[in-house]
Short mmCIF file of C-alpha atoms and ligand atoms in Angstrom, two decimals:
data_model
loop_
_atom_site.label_atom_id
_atom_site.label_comp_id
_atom_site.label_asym_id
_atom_site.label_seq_id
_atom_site.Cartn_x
_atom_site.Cartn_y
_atom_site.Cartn_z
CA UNK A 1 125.24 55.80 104.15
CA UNK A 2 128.59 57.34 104.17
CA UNK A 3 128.53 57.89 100.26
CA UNK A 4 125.15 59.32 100.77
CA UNK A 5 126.74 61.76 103.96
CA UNK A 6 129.52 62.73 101.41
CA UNK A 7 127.13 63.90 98.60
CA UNK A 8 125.13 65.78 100.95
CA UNK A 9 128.42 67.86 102.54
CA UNK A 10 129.50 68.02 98.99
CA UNK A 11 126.04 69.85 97.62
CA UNK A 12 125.76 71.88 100.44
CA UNK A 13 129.40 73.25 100.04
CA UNK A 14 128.65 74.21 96.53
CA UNK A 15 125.55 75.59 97.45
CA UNK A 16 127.53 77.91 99.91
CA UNK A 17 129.89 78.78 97.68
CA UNK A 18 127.38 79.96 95.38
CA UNK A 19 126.12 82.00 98.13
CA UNK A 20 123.03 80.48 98.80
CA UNK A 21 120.70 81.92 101.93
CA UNK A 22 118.78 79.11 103.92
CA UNK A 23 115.78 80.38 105.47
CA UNK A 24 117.40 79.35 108.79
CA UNK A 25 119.69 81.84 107.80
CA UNK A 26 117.99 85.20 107.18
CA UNK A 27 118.20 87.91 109.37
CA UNK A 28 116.25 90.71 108.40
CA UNK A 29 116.83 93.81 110.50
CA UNK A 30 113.92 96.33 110.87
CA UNK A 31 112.73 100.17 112.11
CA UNK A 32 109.73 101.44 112.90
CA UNK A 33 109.49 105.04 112.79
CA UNK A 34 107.96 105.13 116.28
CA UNK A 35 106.37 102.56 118.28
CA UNK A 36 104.39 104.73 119.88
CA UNK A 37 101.53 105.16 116.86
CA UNK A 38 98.61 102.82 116.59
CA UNK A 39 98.61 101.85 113.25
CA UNK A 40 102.24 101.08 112.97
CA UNK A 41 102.51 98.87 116.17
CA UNK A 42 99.85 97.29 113.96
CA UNK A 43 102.11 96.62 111.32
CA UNK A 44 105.27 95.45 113.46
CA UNK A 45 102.76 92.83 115.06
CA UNK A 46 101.95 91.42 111.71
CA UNK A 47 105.39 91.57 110.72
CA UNK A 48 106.55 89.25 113.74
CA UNK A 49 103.91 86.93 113.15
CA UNK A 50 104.80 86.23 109.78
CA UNK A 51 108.59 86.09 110.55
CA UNK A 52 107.29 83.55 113.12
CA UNK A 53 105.67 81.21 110.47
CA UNK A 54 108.56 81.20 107.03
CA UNK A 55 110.96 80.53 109.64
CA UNK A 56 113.91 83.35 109.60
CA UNK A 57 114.71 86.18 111.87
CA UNK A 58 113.70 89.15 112.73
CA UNK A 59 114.56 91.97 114.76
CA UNK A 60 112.77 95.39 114.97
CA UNK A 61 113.75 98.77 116.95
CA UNK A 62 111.94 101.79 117.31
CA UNK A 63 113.21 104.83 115.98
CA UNK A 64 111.29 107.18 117.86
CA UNK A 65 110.84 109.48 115.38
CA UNK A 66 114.52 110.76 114.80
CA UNK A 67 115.88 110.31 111.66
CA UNK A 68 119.61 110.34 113.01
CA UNK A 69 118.74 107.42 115.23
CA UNK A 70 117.01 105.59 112.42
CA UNK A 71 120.22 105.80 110.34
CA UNK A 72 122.42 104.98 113.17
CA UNK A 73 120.47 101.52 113.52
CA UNK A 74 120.89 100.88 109.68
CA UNK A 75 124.86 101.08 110.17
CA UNK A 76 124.34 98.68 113.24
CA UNK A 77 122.48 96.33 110.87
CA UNK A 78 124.61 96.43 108.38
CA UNK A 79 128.01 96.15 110.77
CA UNK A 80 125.82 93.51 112.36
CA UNK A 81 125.11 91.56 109.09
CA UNK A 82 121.89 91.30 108.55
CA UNK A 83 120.61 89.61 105.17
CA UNK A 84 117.80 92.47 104.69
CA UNK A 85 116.39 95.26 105.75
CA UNK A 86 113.11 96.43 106.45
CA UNK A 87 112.65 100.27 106.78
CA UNK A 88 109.83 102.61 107.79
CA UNK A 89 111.31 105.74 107.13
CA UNK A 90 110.98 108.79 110.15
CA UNK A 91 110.92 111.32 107.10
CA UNK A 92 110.61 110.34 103.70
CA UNK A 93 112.98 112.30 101.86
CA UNK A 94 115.71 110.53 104.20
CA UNK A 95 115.34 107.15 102.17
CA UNK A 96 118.24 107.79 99.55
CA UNK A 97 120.73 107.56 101.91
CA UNK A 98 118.89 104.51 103.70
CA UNK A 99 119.33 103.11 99.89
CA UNK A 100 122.33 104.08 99.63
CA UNK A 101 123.89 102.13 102.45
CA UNK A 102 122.05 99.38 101.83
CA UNK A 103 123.16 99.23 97.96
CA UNK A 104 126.95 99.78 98.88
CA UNK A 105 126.51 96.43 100.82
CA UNK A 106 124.34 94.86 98.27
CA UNK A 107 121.54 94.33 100.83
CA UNK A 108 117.96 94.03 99.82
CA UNK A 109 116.15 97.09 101.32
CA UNK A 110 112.17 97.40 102.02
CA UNK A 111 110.88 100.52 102.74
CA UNK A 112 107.31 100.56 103.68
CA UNK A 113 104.50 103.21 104.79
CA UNK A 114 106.50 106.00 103.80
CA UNK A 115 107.06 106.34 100.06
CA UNK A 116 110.12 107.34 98.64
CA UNK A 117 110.68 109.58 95.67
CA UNK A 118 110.84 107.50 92.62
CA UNK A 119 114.53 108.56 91.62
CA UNK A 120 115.33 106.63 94.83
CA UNK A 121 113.28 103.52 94.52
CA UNK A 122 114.71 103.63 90.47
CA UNK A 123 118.44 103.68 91.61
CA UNK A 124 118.48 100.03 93.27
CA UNK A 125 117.56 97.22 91.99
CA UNK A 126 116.98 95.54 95.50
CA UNK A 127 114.49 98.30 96.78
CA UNK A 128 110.60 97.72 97.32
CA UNK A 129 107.56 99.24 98.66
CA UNK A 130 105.06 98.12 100.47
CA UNK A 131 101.94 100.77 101.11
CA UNK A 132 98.46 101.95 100.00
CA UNK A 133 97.03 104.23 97.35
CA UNK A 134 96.41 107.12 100.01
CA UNK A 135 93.80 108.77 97.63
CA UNK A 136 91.56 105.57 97.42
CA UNK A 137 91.23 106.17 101.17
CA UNK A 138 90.82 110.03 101.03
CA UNK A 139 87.67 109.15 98.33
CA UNK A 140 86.51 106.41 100.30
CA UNK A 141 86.29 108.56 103.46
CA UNK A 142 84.97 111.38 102.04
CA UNK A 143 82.49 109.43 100.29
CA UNK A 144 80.93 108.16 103.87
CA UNK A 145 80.44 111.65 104.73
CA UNK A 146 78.56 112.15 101.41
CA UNK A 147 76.31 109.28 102.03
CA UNK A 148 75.75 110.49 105.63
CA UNK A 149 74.21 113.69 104.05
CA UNK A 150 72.37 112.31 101.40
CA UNK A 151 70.31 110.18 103.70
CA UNK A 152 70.40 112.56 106.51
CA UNK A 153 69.43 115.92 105.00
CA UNK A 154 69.20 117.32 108.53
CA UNK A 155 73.13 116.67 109.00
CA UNK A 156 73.26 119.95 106.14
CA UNK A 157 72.18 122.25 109.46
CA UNK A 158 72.02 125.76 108.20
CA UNK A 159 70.70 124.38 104.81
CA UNK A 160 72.63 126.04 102.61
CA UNK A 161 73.64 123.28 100.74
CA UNK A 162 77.28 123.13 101.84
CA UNK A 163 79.52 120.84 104.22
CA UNK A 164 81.22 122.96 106.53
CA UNK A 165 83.93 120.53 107.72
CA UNK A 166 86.84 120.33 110.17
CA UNK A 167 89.92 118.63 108.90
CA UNK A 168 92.50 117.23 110.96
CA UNK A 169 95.67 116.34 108.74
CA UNK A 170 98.19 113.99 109.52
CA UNK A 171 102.35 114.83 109.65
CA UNK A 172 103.63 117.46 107.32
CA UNK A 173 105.37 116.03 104.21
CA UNK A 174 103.83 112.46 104.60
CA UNK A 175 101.92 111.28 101.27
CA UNK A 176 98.82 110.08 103.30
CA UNK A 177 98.15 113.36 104.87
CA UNK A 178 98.22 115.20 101.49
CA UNK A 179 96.36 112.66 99.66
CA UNK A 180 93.91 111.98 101.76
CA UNK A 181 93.21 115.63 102.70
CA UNK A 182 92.96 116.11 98.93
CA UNK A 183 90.79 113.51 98.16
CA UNK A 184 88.46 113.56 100.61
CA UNK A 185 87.48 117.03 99.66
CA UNK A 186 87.88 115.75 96.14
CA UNK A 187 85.12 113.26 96.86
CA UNK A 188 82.43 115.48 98.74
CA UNK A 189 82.39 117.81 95.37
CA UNK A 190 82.03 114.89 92.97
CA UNK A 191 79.29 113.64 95.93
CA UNK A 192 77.21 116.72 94.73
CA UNK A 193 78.19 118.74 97.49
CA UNK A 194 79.58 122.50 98.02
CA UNK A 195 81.87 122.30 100.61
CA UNK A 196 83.17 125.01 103.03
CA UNK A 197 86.50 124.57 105.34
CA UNK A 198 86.13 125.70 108.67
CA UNK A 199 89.46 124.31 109.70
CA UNK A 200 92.18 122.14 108.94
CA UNK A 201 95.48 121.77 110.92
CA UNK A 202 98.02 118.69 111.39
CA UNK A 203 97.23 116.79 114.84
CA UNK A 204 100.41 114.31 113.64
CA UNK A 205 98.37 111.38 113.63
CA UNK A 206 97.70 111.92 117.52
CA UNK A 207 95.09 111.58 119.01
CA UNK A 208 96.13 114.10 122.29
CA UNK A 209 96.37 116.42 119.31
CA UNK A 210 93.45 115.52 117.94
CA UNK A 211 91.47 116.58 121.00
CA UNK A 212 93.48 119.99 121.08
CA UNK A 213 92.75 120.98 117.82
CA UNK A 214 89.05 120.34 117.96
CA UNK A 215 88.45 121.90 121.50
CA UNK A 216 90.69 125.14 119.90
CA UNK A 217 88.11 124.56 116.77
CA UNK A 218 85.01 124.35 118.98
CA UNK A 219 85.64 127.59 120.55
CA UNK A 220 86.82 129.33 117.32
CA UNK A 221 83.86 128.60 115.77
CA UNK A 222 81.31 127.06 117.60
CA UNK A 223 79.77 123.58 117.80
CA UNK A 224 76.37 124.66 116.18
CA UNK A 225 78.11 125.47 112.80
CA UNK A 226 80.75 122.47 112.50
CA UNK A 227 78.64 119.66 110.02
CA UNK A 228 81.41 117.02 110.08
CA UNK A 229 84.86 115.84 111.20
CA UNK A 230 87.39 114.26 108.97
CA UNK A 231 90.54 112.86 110.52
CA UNK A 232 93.63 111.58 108.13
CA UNK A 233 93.65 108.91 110.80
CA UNK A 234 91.19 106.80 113.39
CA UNK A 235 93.70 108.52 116.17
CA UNK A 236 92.81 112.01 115.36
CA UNK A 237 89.13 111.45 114.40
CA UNK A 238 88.83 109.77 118.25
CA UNK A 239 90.73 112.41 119.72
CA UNK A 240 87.63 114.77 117.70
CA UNK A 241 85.54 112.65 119.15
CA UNK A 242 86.62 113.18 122.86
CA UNK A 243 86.14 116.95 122.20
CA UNK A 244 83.01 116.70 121.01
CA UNK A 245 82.09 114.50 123.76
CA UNK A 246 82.67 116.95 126.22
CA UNK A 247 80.76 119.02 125.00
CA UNK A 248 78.04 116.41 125.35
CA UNK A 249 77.71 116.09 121.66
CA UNK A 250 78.31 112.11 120.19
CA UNK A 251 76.54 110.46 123.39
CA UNK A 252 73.19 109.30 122.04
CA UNK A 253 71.35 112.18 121.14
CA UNK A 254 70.44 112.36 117.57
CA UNK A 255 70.20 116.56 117.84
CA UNK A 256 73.63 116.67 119.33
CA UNK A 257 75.81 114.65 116.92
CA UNK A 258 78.78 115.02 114.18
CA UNK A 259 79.14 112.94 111.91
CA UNK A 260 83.07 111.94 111.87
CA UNK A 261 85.49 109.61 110.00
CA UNK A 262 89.07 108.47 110.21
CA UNK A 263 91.19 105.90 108.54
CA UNK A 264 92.88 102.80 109.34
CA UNK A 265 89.92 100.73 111.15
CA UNK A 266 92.38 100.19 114.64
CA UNK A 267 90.62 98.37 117.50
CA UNK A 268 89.91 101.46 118.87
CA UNK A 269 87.98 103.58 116.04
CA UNK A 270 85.72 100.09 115.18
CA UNK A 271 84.37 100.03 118.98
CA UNK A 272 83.58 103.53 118.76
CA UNK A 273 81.64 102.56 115.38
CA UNK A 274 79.75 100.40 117.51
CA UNK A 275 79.20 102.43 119.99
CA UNK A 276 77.73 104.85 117.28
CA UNK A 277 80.40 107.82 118.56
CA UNK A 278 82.48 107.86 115.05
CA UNK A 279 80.35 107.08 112.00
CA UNK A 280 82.88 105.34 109.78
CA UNK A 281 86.61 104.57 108.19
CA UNK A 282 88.74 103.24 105.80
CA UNK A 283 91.17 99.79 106.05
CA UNK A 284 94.32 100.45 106.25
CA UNK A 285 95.18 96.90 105.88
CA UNK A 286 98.23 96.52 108.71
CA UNK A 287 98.13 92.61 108.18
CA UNK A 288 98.49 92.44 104.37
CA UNK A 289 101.06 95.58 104.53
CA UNK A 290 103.14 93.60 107.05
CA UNK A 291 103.07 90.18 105.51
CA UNK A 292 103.94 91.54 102.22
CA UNK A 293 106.65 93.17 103.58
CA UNK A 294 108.30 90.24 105.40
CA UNK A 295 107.89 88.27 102.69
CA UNK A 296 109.88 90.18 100.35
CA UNK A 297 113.00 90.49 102.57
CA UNK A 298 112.61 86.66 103.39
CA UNK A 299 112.45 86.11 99.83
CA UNK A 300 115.08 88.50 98.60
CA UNK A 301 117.56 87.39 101.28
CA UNK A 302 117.84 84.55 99.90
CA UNK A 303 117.83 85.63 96.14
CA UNK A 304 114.96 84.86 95.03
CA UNK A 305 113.31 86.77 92.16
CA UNK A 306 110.26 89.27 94.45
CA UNK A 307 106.82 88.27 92.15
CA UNK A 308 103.30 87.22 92.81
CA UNK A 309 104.79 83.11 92.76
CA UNK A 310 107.21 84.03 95.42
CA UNK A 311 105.22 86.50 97.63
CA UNK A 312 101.81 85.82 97.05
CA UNK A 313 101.04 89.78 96.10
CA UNK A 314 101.06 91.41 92.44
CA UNK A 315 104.36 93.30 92.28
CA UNK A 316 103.92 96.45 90.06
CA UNK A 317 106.95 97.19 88.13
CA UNK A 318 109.13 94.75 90.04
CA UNK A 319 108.99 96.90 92.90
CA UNK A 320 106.10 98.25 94.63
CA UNK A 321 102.99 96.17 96.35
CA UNK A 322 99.78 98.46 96.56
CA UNK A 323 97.79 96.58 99.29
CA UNK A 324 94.04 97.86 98.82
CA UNK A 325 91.89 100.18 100.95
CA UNK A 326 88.68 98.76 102.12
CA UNK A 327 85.58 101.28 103.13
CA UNK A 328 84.08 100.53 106.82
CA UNK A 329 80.53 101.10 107.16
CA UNK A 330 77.88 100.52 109.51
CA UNK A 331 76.97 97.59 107.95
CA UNK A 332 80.04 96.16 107.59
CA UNK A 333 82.52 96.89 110.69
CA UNK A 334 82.00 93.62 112.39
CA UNK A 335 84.15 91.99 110.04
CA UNK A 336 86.68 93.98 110.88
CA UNK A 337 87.11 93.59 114.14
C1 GAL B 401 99.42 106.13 108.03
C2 GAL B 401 98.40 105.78 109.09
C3 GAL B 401 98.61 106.65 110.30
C4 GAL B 401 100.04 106.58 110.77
C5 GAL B 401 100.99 106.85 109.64
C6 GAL B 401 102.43 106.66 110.07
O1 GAL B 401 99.27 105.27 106.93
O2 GAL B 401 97.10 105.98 108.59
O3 GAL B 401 97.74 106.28 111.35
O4 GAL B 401 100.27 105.29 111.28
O5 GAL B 401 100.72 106.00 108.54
O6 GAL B 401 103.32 106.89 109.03
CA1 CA B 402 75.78 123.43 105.59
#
């Protein structure tokens, strides 16, 4: 018994002394840009939950869309001594100094949502990312619009052959809203469409701002010429859809409807898919995203090497995990929600 007491104390001491992390023992510390967006309270939720199951800690704070109060809270980790950190950067180009501090402590640092410039994510070798291939989910949007008009040639209204769209972009500067802008235009061309922009602005993921923008749209250019909606986001495209709504238009009446499409399949955008108001969007897969995220900082807290055996997720180039877009259809929403 004794003998058996000593050997353990003695293993564990050398285990300490080698550093070792105990999963008892991780702390990872955590921001969110803001709380208040959809997709990313999404995210956080998934994050708990997984914290919940391997066992460690977690903590996560809202940085409500400052970036000096999202690097304030990284000193307070790191004074605080957390084992990792998990970062959701307010703006993007502010993640080399979130490296930074975390590689003059040594700390293992996941950024996720917002990608950082390469030279950044190359300059520490305890940095990851965690995010999606934003033009897989401009394509896939775009390409619901293009099967929308190829089996409803009515949706083409002044039959010249062209889409005359409305886009509603996401935050300046932030790789989705270029990407997907881009590629869902991309996508309607290689559909075999012409296309024709009758107006694009940034509604910052919001869907207050969606509505603005479309009602300032609407009146600009008038209901009877707009042939679809595209959203960077489910937020926006709702907030479209609340326009066009009171304007009686996306209520049931096959003459009086838009076809429009968002990304991220929240709650929210899959019961208006049922209720036939939005026609369709893209996964953005908030559950695999968080999970893979967690993971990694549990893992790398205590050392371990971050690959598919200790994650469960294919790691390109040691550091970044591309979790895939999924297309939501009509046909296949339910399982989404
Ligand atoms: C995007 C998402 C948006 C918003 C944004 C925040 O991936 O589609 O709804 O959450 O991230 O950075
Ligand atoms: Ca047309």
């Amino acid at each position: 018994m004794r003998k058996g007491l000593l050997f353990s104390v003695a293993v564990l001491s050398i285990l300490c002394v080698a550093g070792a992390v105990f999963a008892s023992d991780v702390l990872v510390g955590a921001c969110i840009y803001k709380f208040d967006d959809t997709f990313m309270t999404g995210v956080r939720n998934n994050m708990k939950a997984e914290m919940e199951k391997l066992g460690g800690e977690l903590e996560i704070v809202d940085s409500q869309n400052k970036q000096p109060v999202q690097n304030d809270q990284v000193d307070t980790y790191v004074t605080k001594g957390v084992t990792a950190l998990v970062v959701n950067p307010v703006d993007r180009t502010a993640a080399g100094p979130l490296m930074e501090k975390a590689r003059a402590e040594g700390l293992p640092i996941v950024f996720i949502n917002r990608e950082p410039d390469a030279e950044v994510m190359k300059a520490y070798d305890k940095i990851w990312y965690v995010g999606a291939r934003a033009e897989e989910s401009g394509t896939q949007s775009g390409e619901l619009i293009v099967d929308y008009f190829k089996k409803n040639p009515d949706a083409d209204k002044n039959k010249d052959g062209k889409i005359q769209y409305i886009m509603l972009r996401g935050e300046q500067g932030h790789q989705d809203a270029t990407l997907r802008t881009e590629y869902s235009i991309k996508a309607m061309k290689d559909g075999g469409f012409d296309v024709e922009e009758l107006g694009s602005d940034t509604a910052n993921w919001d869907k207050v701002q969606g509505t603005d923008k479309m009602k300032g749209f609407i009146a600009a250019v008038g209901l009877d010429k707009i042939e679809a909606v595209l959203g960077n986001n489910d937020d926006m495209a709702l907030g479209a859809i609340e326009a066009l709504k009171a304007e009686g238009y996306n209520m049931g009446d096959p003459k009086k409807y838009i076809p429009v499409v968002g990304v991220d399949a929240t709650a929210p955008a899959l019961e208006a898919m049922s209720k036939g108001t939005m026609l369709g969007t893209v996964l953005n897969d908030a559950k695999n995203q968080g999970w893979a995220a967690v993971r990694i900082a549990f893992a790398a807290a205590q050392g371990k090497a971050i690959d598919k055996e200790a994650i469960g997720y294919e790691v390109t180039d040691g550091k970044y995990v591309w979790i895939p877009y999924v297309k939501v259809t009509a046909e296949n929403y339910k399982e989404f929600m």
